[in-house]
Coordinates of N, CA, C and O and ligand atoms in Angstrom, one line a residue:
M7 N 38.7 -121.7 -11.8 CA 37.2 -121.6 -12.6 C 38.1 -121.3 -13.3 O 38.1 -120.5 -14.0
V8 N 37.1 -122.1 -14.0 CA 37.5 -122.0 -16.0 C 36.0 -121.3 -16.8 O 35.2 -121.8 -16.9
K9 N 35.4 -119.7 -17.5 CA 34.6 -119.2 -18.1 C 34.3 -120.6 -19.7 O 35.0 -119.9 -19.8
I10 N 33.5 -120.2 -20.2 CA 32.8 -121.4 -20.9 C 31.6 -120.8 -21.1 O 30.3 -121.2 -20.2
S11 N 30.8 -120.1 -23.0 CA 29.9 -119.6 -22.3 C 30.3 -121.0 -23.2 O 30.4 -121.8 -24.8
V12 N 27.6 -121.5 -23.2 CA 27.8 -122.3 -23.8 C 26.1 -121.9 -24.2 O 25.8 -121.9 -23.6
T13 N 25.9 -122.2 -25.3 CA 24.5 -121.9 -26.9 C 23.4 -123.5 -26.5 O 24.5 -123.7 -27.2
D14 N 22.8 -123.4 -26.0 CA 21.9 -124.7 -26.7 C 21.1 -124.5 -27.5 O 21.3 -123.7 -28.6
T15 N 20.6 -125.7 -27.7 CA 19.6 -125.7 -29.5 C 18.2 -124.8 -29.3 O 18.6 -125.1 -31.0
S16 N 18.5 -124.4 -28.6 CA 17.5 -123.2 -29.2 C 17.6 -121.5 -29.7 O 17.6 -120.6 -29.8
G17 N 18.9 -121.6 -28.6 CA 19.7 -120.0 -29.1 C 20.6 -120.0 -27.9 O 21.2 -118.3 -28.3
A18 N 20.0 -119.4 -26.7 CA 20.2 -119.1 -25.6 C 21.5 -119.4 -25.3 O 22.2 -120.7 -24.5
S19 N 22.2 -118.3 -24.7 CA 23.1 -118.3 -24.5 C 23.5 -117.4 -23.8 O 23.0 -117.3 -22.9
R20 N 24.7 -118.9 -22.3 CA 24.8 -118.6 -20.8 C 26.3 -118.1 -20.4 O 27.0 -120.3 -21.6
D21 N 27.0 -118.1 -19.7 CA 28.4 -118.8 -19.3 C 28.7 -119.8 -17.9 O 27.8 -119.2 -17.5
I22 N 29.5 -120.3 -18.4 CA 29.1 -121.6 -16.8 C 30.7 -121.3 -16.3 O 31.6 -120.8 -17.0
D23 N 31.0 -121.3 -15.3 CA 32.1 -121.4 -14.5 C 32.7 -122.9 -14.4 O 32.1 -123.8 -13.5
A24 N 33.9 -124.0 -15.3 CA 34.2 -124.7 -15.3 C 35.5 -125.0 -14.2 O 35.4 -124.7 -14.1
E25 N 35.5 -126.7 -14.1 CA 36.2 -127.1 -13.3 C 36.8 -127.8 -14.1 O 36.1 -128.4 -15.3
A26 N 38.0 -127.3 -13.7 CA 39.7 -127.5 -14.8 C 39.2 -129.7 -14.1 O 39.5 -130.3 -12.9
G27 N 39.9 -130.2 -14.9 CA 39.9 -131.9 -14.9 C 38.6 -132.6 -15.2 O 38.7 -133.8 -15.3
L28 N 37.3 -132.2 -15.6 CA 35.8 -132.9 -15.2 C 35.6 -132.8 -17.2 O 36.6 -131.4 -17.6
S29 N 35.5 -133.3 -17.5 CA 35.3 -132.9 -19.2 C 34.6 -131.4 -19.5 O 33.4 -131.4 -18.0
L30 N 34.4 -131.6 -20.8 CA 33.2 -129.8 -21.0 C 31.6 -131.1 -21.4 O 31.0 -130.2 -20.1
M31 N 32.0 -132.2 -21.5 CA 29.6 -132.8 -21.2 C 29.8 -132.5 -19.8 O 29.1 -132.2 -19.6
E32 N 30.1 -133.6 -18.4 CA 30.0 -133.0 -17.4 C 30.2 -131.6 -17.3 O 28.9 -131.2 -15.9
N33 N 30.3 -130.5 -17.2 CA 30.5 -128.9 -16.9 C 29.2 -129.4 -17.9 O 28.5 -128.3 -16.7
I34 N 28.9 -129.3 -19.3 CA 27.6 -128.7 -19.1 C 26.3 -129.8 -18.6 O 25.9 -128.9 -18.3
R35 N 26.7 -130.9 -18.1 CA 26.0 -130.6 -17.5 C 24.9 -130.6 -16.1 O 24.3 -130.1 -15.7
N36 N 26.6 -130.0 -15.4 CA 26.4 -130.5 -14.4 C 25.7 -129.1 -14.9 O 25.6 -128.4 -13.1
N37 N 26.1 -127.9 -15.1 CA 25.4 -126.5 -14.9 C 23.6 -126.6 -16.4 O 23.2 -125.3 -16.5
D38 N 23.1 -127.5 -15.5 CA 21.6 -127.8 -16.4 C 20.9 -127.1 -17.5 O 20.2 -126.9 -17.5
F39 N 21.9 -127.9 -18.2 CA 22.4 -127.4 -19.3 C 21.1 -129.6 -20.0 O 21.5 -130.0 -20.6
D40 N 20.3 -129.6 -20.9 CA 18.7 -130.0 -20.5 C 18.9 -131.2 -21.5 O 18.9 -132.1 -22.3
D41 N 19.6 -130.1 -22.7 CA 19.6 -131.0 -24.4 C 20.5 -131.1 -24.7 O 20.8 -131.4 -25.7
L42 N 21.7 -131.4 -23.9 CA 23.1 -132.4 -24.0 C 23.0 -133.8 -23.7 O 22.8 -134.2 -22.1
A43 N 22.4 -134.3 -24.2 CA 21.6 -136.2 -23.4 C 22.9 -136.5 -22.5 O 23.1 -137.2 -21.7
A44 N 23.7 -136.7 -23.1 CA 24.8 -137.6 -23.0 C 25.0 -139.2 -22.3 O 25.6 -139.2 -21.0
I45 N 23.8 -139.7 -23.3 CA 23.3 -140.9 -22.8 C 24.3 -142.1 -22.2 O 24.2 -143.2 -21.4
C46 N 25.9 -141.8 -23.0 CA 26.7 -143.2 -22.2 C 27.5 -142.8 -21.6 O 28.1 -142.8 -21.2
G47 N 27.8 -141.5 -20.7 CA 27.7 -141.7 -19.3 C 28.9 -140.5 -20.2 O 30.3 -140.3 -19.4
G48 N 30.3 -140.7 -21.8 CA 30.7 -140.6 -21.7 C 32.4 -141.8 -22.6 O 33.4 -141.3 -22.5
C49 N 31.5 -142.0 -22.7 CA 32.3 -143.9 -23.3 C 32.6 -143.8 -24.5 O 33.5 -144.4 -25.3
C50 N 32.3 -142.4 -25.2 CA 32.6 -142.2 -26.9 C 31.5 -143.7 -27.3 O 32.4 -144.3 -28.4
S51 N 30.9 -143.0 -27.2 CA 30.0 -144.6 -27.9 C 28.5 -143.8 -28.1 O 27.2 -144.3 -29.3
C52 N 28.1 -143.1 -28.2 CA 26.5 -141.9 -28.4 C 26.4 -140.7 -29.5 O 25.8 -140.9 -30.0
C53 N 27.5 -140.4 -30.0 CA 27.1 -139.4 -30.2 C 26.3 -137.8 -29.7 O 26.0 -137.0 -30.3
T54 N 25.8 -138.2 -27.9 CA 24.7 -137.6 -28.4 C 25.1 -136.4 -27.0 O 24.3 -135.2 -25.9
C55 N 26.5 -135.6 -27.5 CA 27.3 -134.8 -26.0 C 27.7 -134.0 -26.3 O 29.0 -133.1 -27.2
H56 N 27.2 -133.8 -28.4 CA 28.0 -133.8 -30.1 C 28.2 -131.7 -29.5 O 27.1 -131.5 -29.1
V57 N 28.8 -130.8 -29.8 CA 29.0 -130.2 -29.9 C 29.9 -128.9 -30.6 O 30.1 -129.6 -31.4
Y58 N 29.8 -128.1 -31.2 CA 30.3 -127.1 -32.1 C 30.7 -126.0 -31.6 O 30.4 -125.3 -31.2
V59 N 32.5 -125.7 -31.8 CA 33.1 -125.6 -31.4 C 33.2 -124.2 -31.9 O 33.7 -124.3 -33.4
A60 N 33.2 -123.0 -31.4 CA 34.1 -121.2 -32.0 C 34.6 -120.5 -32.6 O 35.5 -121.8 -32.6
D61 N 35.1 -120.8 -34.1 CA 36.6 -119.8 -34.6 C 37.4 -119.5 -33.5 O 36.5 -118.9 -32.9
G62 N 38.8 -120.4 -34.2 CA 39.4 -120.1 -33.6 C 40.3 -120.6 -32.1 O 40.9 -120.8 -31.5
W63 N 38.8 -121.7 -32.1 CA 39.0 -122.8 -31.0 C 39.6 -124.4 -30.7 O 40.0 -124.9 -30.5
M64 N 39.4 -124.2 -32.5 CA 40.2 -125.7 -32.9 C 41.6 -126.5 -32.8 O 41.2 -127.2 -31.4
D65 N 41.8 -125.3 -32.7 CA 43.7 -126.0 -32.5 C 43.8 -125.9 -31.7 O 44.6 -126.0 -30.9
K66 N 43.1 -124.9 -30.5 CA 43.1 -124.6 -28.8 C 43.8 -126.0 -28.1 O 43.6 -125.6 -27.1
L67 N 42.6 -127.1 -28.4 CA 42.4 -128.4 -27.7 C 42.6 -130.1 -28.0 O 42.7 -129.3 -29.5
P68 N 42.7 -130.5 -26.9 CA 42.7 -131.7 -27.7 C 42.4 -132.3 -28.9 O 41.2 -132.2 -29.3
C69 N 43.2 -132.4 -30.2 CA 42.7 -133.8 -31.2 C 42.2 -135.3 -30.7 O 41.7 -135.9 -29.5
R70 N 41.3 -135.2 -31.8 CA 40.1 -136.2 -31.8 C 40.8 -137.8 -31.7 O 42.1 -137.7 -33.4
E71 N 40.7 -138.3 -31.0 CA 40.9 -139.7 -31.4 C 40.0 -140.1 -32.6 O 39.0 -140.0 -32.6
D72 N 40.6 -141.6 -32.8 CA 39.0 -142.0 -34.4 C 37.8 -142.0 -33.8 O 37.5 -142.6 -34.5
D73 N 37.9 -143.2 -32.6 CA 36.4 -143.6 -32.3 C 35.3 -142.1 -32.2 O 34.4 -142.3 -32.4
E74 N 36.3 -141.0 -31.9 CA 35.5 -139.6 -31.7 C 34.5 -139.0 -33.0 O 33.5 -138.7 -34.1
Q75 N 35.9 -139.6 -34.0 CA 36.0 -138.9 -34.8 C 35.2 -140.4 -36.1 O 34.6 -138.8 -37.0
Y76 N 35.2 -141.0 -36.0 CA 34.3 -141.6 -36.3 C 32.2 -141.8 -36.3 O 31.6 -141.9 -36.8
L77 N 32.3 -141.2 -35.1 CA 31.0 -141.5 -34.2 C 30.7 -140.3 -34.8 O 29.3 -139.3 -35.2
L78 N 30.8 -138.4 -35.3 CA 31.2 -138.0 -36.0 C 30.6 -137.4 -36.9 O 29.2 -136.7 -37.1
E79 N 32.1 -137.4 -37.7 CA 31.5 -138.0 -38.8 C 30.0 -139.0 -39.5 O 28.7 -138.2 -41.5
D80 N 29.4 -139.5 -39.2 CA 27.6 -140.6 -38.8 C 27.6 -139.9 -38.6 O 25.8 -139.5 -38.9
S81 N 27.5 -138.5 -38.3 CA 25.9 -137.4 -37.7 C 25.5 -137.3 -38.8 O 26.8 -136.3 -39.4
P82 N 23.9 -136.8 -38.9 CA 23.8 -135.9 -39.9 C 23.6 -134.3 -39.7 O 23.9 -133.5 -40.7
H83 N 24.2 -134.1 -38.9 CA 25.2 -132.4 -37.2 C 26.1 -132.6 -38.4 O 27.2 -131.6 -37.8
Y84 N 27.4 -133.0 -38.2 CA 29.0 -133.0 -38.4 C 28.7 -132.0 -38.8 O 28.2 -131.2 -40.6
K85 N 30.0 -130.3 -38.5 CA 30.3 -129.8 -39.1 C 31.9 -129.6 -38.7 O 32.6 -129.9 -39.0
G86 N 32.2 -131.2 -40.2 CA 34.0 -130.5 -40.4 C 34.5 -130.7 -38.0 O 34.4 -130.7 -37.5
D87 N 35.5 -129.6 -38.7 CA 35.8 -129.4 -37.5 C 35.7 -128.8 -36.3 O 36.2 -129.0 -35.6
S88 N 34.8 -128.0 -36.9 CA 33.6 -127.9 -35.0 C 33.2 -128.3 -34.3 O 32.9 -128.2 -33.3
S89 N 33.0 -129.8 -35.1 CA 32.6 -130.9 -34.2 C 33.1 -131.7 -33.7 O 33.8 -131.9 -33.6
R90 N 32.5 -131.8 -31.6 CA 33.2 -132.5 -31.0 C 32.6 -132.7 -30.3 O 31.2 -132.1 -29.9
L91 N 33.3 -133.7 -29.1 CA 32.0 -134.8 -28.5 C 32.7 -134.4 -27.2 O 34.1 -133.8 -26.4
S92 N 32.1 -133.8 -27.1 CA 31.4 -133.4 -25.6 C 32.8 -133.4 -23.9 O 33.6 -133.0 -23.5
C93 N 32.3 -134.9 -23.7 CA 32.7 -135.7 -23.6 C 34.7 -136.4 -23.2 O 35.1 -136.9 -22.2
Q94 N 34.8 -135.8 -24.4 CA 36.6 -136.5 -25.1 C 37.6 -135.0 -24.4 O 38.3 -135.5 -25.2
I95 N 36.7 -134.2 -24.5 CA 37.9 -132.8 -23.6 C 37.9 -132.8 -23.1 O 36.6 -132.1 -21.5
E96 N 39.3 -133.0 -21.8 CA 38.5 -132.5 -20.8 C 39.1 -130.7 -20.8 O 39.7 -129.9 -21.4
V97 N 38.4 -130.3 -19.9 CA 38.7 -129.0 -19.4 C 40.1 -128.5 -18.6 O 40.0 -129.2 -17.5
D98 N 40.8 -127.9 -18.7 CA 41.8 -126.9 -18.3 C 41.9 -125.7 -18.5 O 41.3 -125.4 -18.8
E99 N 42.9 -125.0 -17.7 CA 42.9 -123.4 -17.6 C 42.9 -122.9 -18.6 O 42.5 -121.6 -19.0
G100 N 43.2 -123.3 -19.5 CA 43.7 -122.7 -21.0 C 43.2 -122.3 -22.0 O 42.2 -121.8 -22.5
M101 N 40.8 -123.0 -22.1 CA 40.0 -122.7 -22.5 C 39.4 -121.9 -21.8 O 38.1 -121.4 -21.8
D102 N 39.8 -121.5 -20.9 CA 38.8 -119.6 -20.5 C 38.6 -119.6 -21.6 O 39.3 -119.2 -22.2
G103 N 37.9 -118.3 -21.6 CA 36.9 -118.1 -23.2 C 35.8 -119.1 -23.3 O 35.9 -118.5 -25.5
L104 N 36.4 -120.4 -24.2 CA 36.3 -121.1 -24.9 C 34.5 -121.2 -25.6 O 33.5 -120.0 -23.9
K105 N 34.1 -121.2 -26.4 CA 32.7 -120.8 -26.0 C 32.9 -122.2 -27.9 O 32.7 -122.8 -29.1
V106 N 31.0 -122.6 -27.1 CA 30.6 -124.2 -27.8 C 28.7 -123.7 -27.8 O 28.2 -123.2 -27.1
T107 N 28.4 -124.8 -29.1 CA 26.7 -124.3 -29.5 C 26.8 -125.8 -29.3 O 27.0 -126.7 -30.0
I108 N 25.8 -126.3 -28.2 CA 25.3 -127.8 -28.5 C 24.8 -128.2 -29.7 O 23.3 -127.5 -29.9
A109 N 25.1 -129.0 -30.6 CA 24.3 -129.4 -31.5 C 22.8 -130.2 -31.8 O 22.9 -131.3 -30.4
P110 N 21.5 -129.8 -32.2 CA 20.6 -129.9 -32.3 C 21.1 -131.8 -32.9 O 21.4 -132.6 -32.5
E111 N 19.7 -132.6 -31.9 CA 20.1 -133.8 -31.1 C 19.8 -135.1 -32.5 O 18.9 -134.7 -33.7
S112 N 20.6 -136.2 -32.3 CA 20.8 -136.9 -33.6 C 19.8 -138.5 -33.3 O 19.4 -138.3 -32.9
Ligands
LIG217 S1 28.6 -138.2 -24.0 FE1 27.9 -140.2 -25.1 S2 29.9 -139.7 -26.9 FE2 29.9 -137.9 -25.4

């Protein structure tokens, strides 16, 4: 298991035991964070799985593909490098200690 700290849109934080091989979005949803809507189910077409990655973690995650970048830049809550679509990040063992915050709903 991979420990990931998730902060919801109210500011409450909780550590989850994430499963490697699933997306970050799936792991957050599987741990009952209802404010991550993820309405497209991970098809990279909705931006409702937007999270902010804590400082120091951006370079340790897989790079954004163009589709992800375009969706994020269209979001009113886009915050540059820290913004990611959680459905586009597959969790692996190297992400132990990752901290993310769920972005406000667009
Ligand atoms: S769940 Fe729709 S873009 Fe991630």
